[in-house]
mmCIF file of C-alpha atoms in Angstrom:
data_model
loop_
_atom_site.group_PDB
_atom_site.id
_atom_site.type_symbol
_atom_site.label_atom_id
_atom_site.label_comp_id
_atom_site.label_asym_id
_atom_site.label_seq_id
_atom_site.Cartn_x
_atom_site.Cartn_y
_atom_site.Cartn_z
ATOM 1 C CA MET A 1 85.086 142.410 66.611
ATOM 2 C CA GLN A 2 88.125 140.185 66.509
ATOM 3 C CA LEU A 3 90.242 143.051 65.352
ATOM 4 C CA ALA A 4 88.642 145.107 67.993
ATOM 5 C CA ALA A 5 89.949 142.558 70.639
ATOM 6 C CA LEU A 6 93.370 142.818 69.036
ATOM 7 C CA THR A 7 93.398 146.522 68.915
ATOM 8 C CA VAL A 8 92.345 146.829 72.660
ATOM 9 C CA TRP A 9 94.989 144.144 73.389
ATOM 10 C CA LEU A 10 97.762 146.205 71.727
ATOM 11 C CA VAL A 11 96.833 149.327 73.519
ATOM 12 C CA SER A 12 96.872 147.409 76.959
ATOM 13 C CA THR A 13 100.188 145.984 75.969
ATOM 14 C CA LEU A 14 101.675 149.605 75.345
ATOM 15 C CA ALA A 15 100.453 150.931 78.484
ATOM 16 C CA GLY A 16 101.657 147.864 80.352
ATOM 17 C CA LEU A 17 105.191 148.220 78.573
ATOM 18 C CA TYR A 18 105.351 151.829 79.641
ATOM 19 C CA LEU A 19 104.322 150.859 83.358
ATOM 20 C CA MET A 20 107.099 148.222 83.185
ATOM 21 C CA ILE A 21 109.697 150.526 81.999
ATOM 22 C CA ARG A 22 108.838 153.057 84.493
ATOM 23 C CA TRP A 23 109.135 150.341 87.201
ATOM 24 C CA LEU A 24 112.453 149.153 85.988
ATOM 25 C CA ALA A 25 113.866 152.721 85.815
ATOM 26 C CA ASP A 26 112.762 152.975 89.529
ATOM 27 C CA GLY A 27 114.685 150.098 90.445
ATOM 28 C CA GLY A 28 112.505 147.157 89.483
ATOM 29 C CA LEU A 29 113.706 143.856 90.881
ATOM 30 C CA ARG A 30 116.930 145.229 92.630
ATOM 31 C CA PRO A 31 117.769 143.513 95.998
ATOM 32 C CA GLN A 32 115.762 144.809 99.021
ATOM 33 C CA GLY A 33 116.732 145.171 102.598
ATOM 34 C CA THR A 34 113.770 143.126 103.496
ATOM 35 C CA LYS A 35 112.615 139.742 102.250
ATOM 36 C CA VAL A 36 108.866 140.918 102.412
ATOM 37 C CA THR A 37 107.894 142.185 98.848
ATOM 38 C CA ARG A 38 104.786 143.485 97.469
ATOM 39 C CA TYR A 39 105.234 141.868 94.237
ATOM 40 C CA PRO A 40 107.028 138.608 93.896
ATOM 41 C CA ARG A 41 109.256 137.997 90.745
ATOM 42 C CA THR A 42 107.022 135.371 89.372
ATOM 43 C CA LEU A 43 104.096 137.775 89.523
ATOM 44 C CA ILE A 44 106.098 140.541 87.870
ATOM 45 C CA VAL A 45 107.517 138.345 85.280
ATOM 46 C CA GLY A 46 104.437 135.982 84.771
ATOM 47 C CA HIS A 47 101.787 138.713 83.899
ATOM 48 C CA PRO A 48 103.665 140.224 80.874
ATOM 49 C CA ALA A 49 105.035 136.849 79.702
ATOM 50 C CA LEU A 50 101.744 135.380 79.650
ATOM 51 C CA ALA A 51 100.004 138.339 78.208
ATOM 52 C CA VAL A 52 102.350 138.273 75.234
ATOM 53 C CA ALA A 53 101.832 134.649 74.923
ATOM 54 C CA GLY A 54 98.062 135.118 74.974
ATOM 55 C CA LEU A 55 98.407 137.924 72.358
ATOM 56 C CA ALA A 56 100.354 135.574 70.075
ATOM 57 C CA LEU A 57 97.639 132.814 70.277
ATOM 58 C CA TRP A 58 95.012 135.427 69.428
ATOM 59 C CA VAL A 59 97.070 136.411 66.362
ATOM 60 C CA ALA A 60 97.254 132.894 65.388
ATOM 61 C CA PHE A 61 93.528 132.579 65.770
ATOM 62 C CA LEU A 62 93.002 135.695 63.597
ATOM 63 C CA VAL A 63 95.246 134.200 60.940
ATOM 64 C CA THR A 64 94.089 130.569 60.953
ATOM 65 C CA HIS A 65 90.636 130.886 62.237
ATOM 66 C CA ASP A 66 91.250 127.804 64.173
ATOM 67 C CA GLU A 67 89.212 128.159 67.236
ATOM 68 C CA THR A 68 91.445 126.078 69.263
ATOM 69 C CA TYR A 69 93.919 129.346 69.368
ATOM 70 C CA ALA A 70 90.988 131.458 70.577
ATOM 71 C CA TRP A 71 90.039 128.861 73.419
ATOM 72 C CA ALA A 72 93.849 128.954 74.301
ATOM 73 C CA ALA A 73 93.942 132.714 74.323
ATOM 74 C CA LEU A 74 91.017 132.826 76.536
ATOM 75 C CA VAL A 75 92.623 130.554 79.061
ATOM 76 C CA VAL A 76 95.927 132.416 79.115
ATOM 77 C CA ILE A 77 94.331 135.798 79.313
ATOM 78 C CA THR A 78 92.261 134.589 82.266
ATOM 79 C CA ALA A 79 95.455 133.762 84.077
ATOM 80 C CA VAL A 80 96.865 137.127 82.878
ATOM 81 C CA ALA A 81 93.652 138.849 84.340
ATOM 82 C CA LEU A 82 93.983 137.139 87.715
ATOM 83 C CA LEU A 83 97.683 138.107 88.036
ATOM 84 C CA GLY A 84 96.871 141.551 87.137
ATOM 85 C CA PHE A 85 94.087 141.602 89.818
ATOM 86 C CA THR A 86 96.508 140.196 92.252
ATOM 87 C CA MET A 87 98.950 143.031 91.472
ATOM 88 C CA LEU A 88 96.158 145.705 91.636
ATOM 89 C CA THR A 89 95.143 144.365 95.049
ATOM 90 C CA ARG A 90 98.529 144.283 96.555
ATOM 91 C CA TRP A 91 99.033 147.756 95.370
ATOM 92 C CA LEU A 92 95.724 149.172 96.794
ATOM 93 C CA GLY A 93 96.227 147.275 99.992
ATOM 94 C CA GLY A 94 99.812 148.620 100.509
ATOM 95 C CA GLY A 95 101.152 145.395 101.461
ATOM 96 C CA ARG A 96 103.718 144.752 104.323
ATOM 97 C CA HIS A 97 106.541 146.592 102.287
ATOM 98 C CA ALA A 98 106.196 150.315 101.271
ATOM 99 C CA ARG A 99 109.549 150.800 99.247
ATOM 100 C CA ASP A 100 107.698 153.067 96.916
ATOM 101 C CA ALA A 101 105.352 154.803 99.223
ATOM 102 C CA GLY A 102 106.352 158.382 98.695
ATOM 103 C CA ARG A 103 106.619 158.067 94.697
ATOM 104 C CA ARG A 104 104.142 159.371 92.171
ATOM 105 C CA ARG A 105 102.549 156.742 90.112
ATOM 106 C CA PRO A 106 101.493 157.237 86.687
ATOM 107 C CA MET A 107 97.693 156.940 87.298
ATOM 108 C CA ALA A 108 96.555 157.612 83.574
ATOM 109 C CA ALA A 109 98.712 154.537 82.396
ATOM 110 C CA ILE A 110 97.672 152.442 85.324
ATOM 111 C CA LEU A 111 94.090 153.193 84.437
ATOM 112 C CA LEU A 112 94.545 152.809 80.789
ATOM 113 C CA HIS A 113 96.149 149.370 81.428
ATOM 114 C CA GLY A 114 93.460 148.284 83.678
ATOM 115 C CA VAL A 115 90.570 149.312 81.572
ATOM 116 C CA THR A 116 91.967 148.015 78.295
ATOM 117 C CA GLY A 117 93.103 144.824 80.046
ATOM 118 C CA LEU A 118 89.528 144.123 81.399
ATOM 119 C CA SER A 119 87.994 145.037 78.118
ATOM 120 C CA THR A 120 90.453 142.702 76.316
ATOM 121 C CA PHE A 121 89.423 139.809 78.585
ATOM 122 C CA VAL A 122 85.749 140.527 78.174
ATOM 123 C CA LEU A 123 86.014 140.815 74.298
ATOM 124 C CA VAL A 124 88.080 137.716 73.899
ATOM 125 C CA MET A 125 85.542 135.671 76.316
ATOM 126 C CA LEU A 126 82.668 136.930 74.231
ATOM 127 C CA ILE A 127 84.068 136.135 70.829
ATOM 128 C CA THR A 128 85.550 132.684 71.954
ATOM 129 C CA THR A 129 82.292 131.633 73.588
ATOM 130 C CA THR A 130 80.095 132.661 70.524
ATOM 131 C CA ILE A 131 82.459 131.540 67.681
ATOM 132 C CA ARG A 132 80.307 130.884 64.419
ATOM 133 C CA TRP A 133 82.485 130.337 61.363
#
């Protein structure tokens, strides 16, 4: 089950990387005419940075079998999930800034990233809370 969590985490990472590349290609963090933004920089940078840190902790857990790494990964992925949920609710709610209102979004990648991200969180939580070496 630990390798399943790693696999799902990697799929989520690839989908998230694709979304980030698309977002950057569409202008990303370029200066805007208004100070009101839907996605603050700390949210945009923090979500993937913490996800990569959590993935590194999970790999360390798989290599060393030290449950401290698993618990640290769970804490980090919880923060990642909360940041991701914040991004989702801001996106669904439209926010006060609609710079990309007319653009088509890659819905398949968004759904894949969300479903695999949630699955990763659940798997890591289940594995970490039931570790028996």
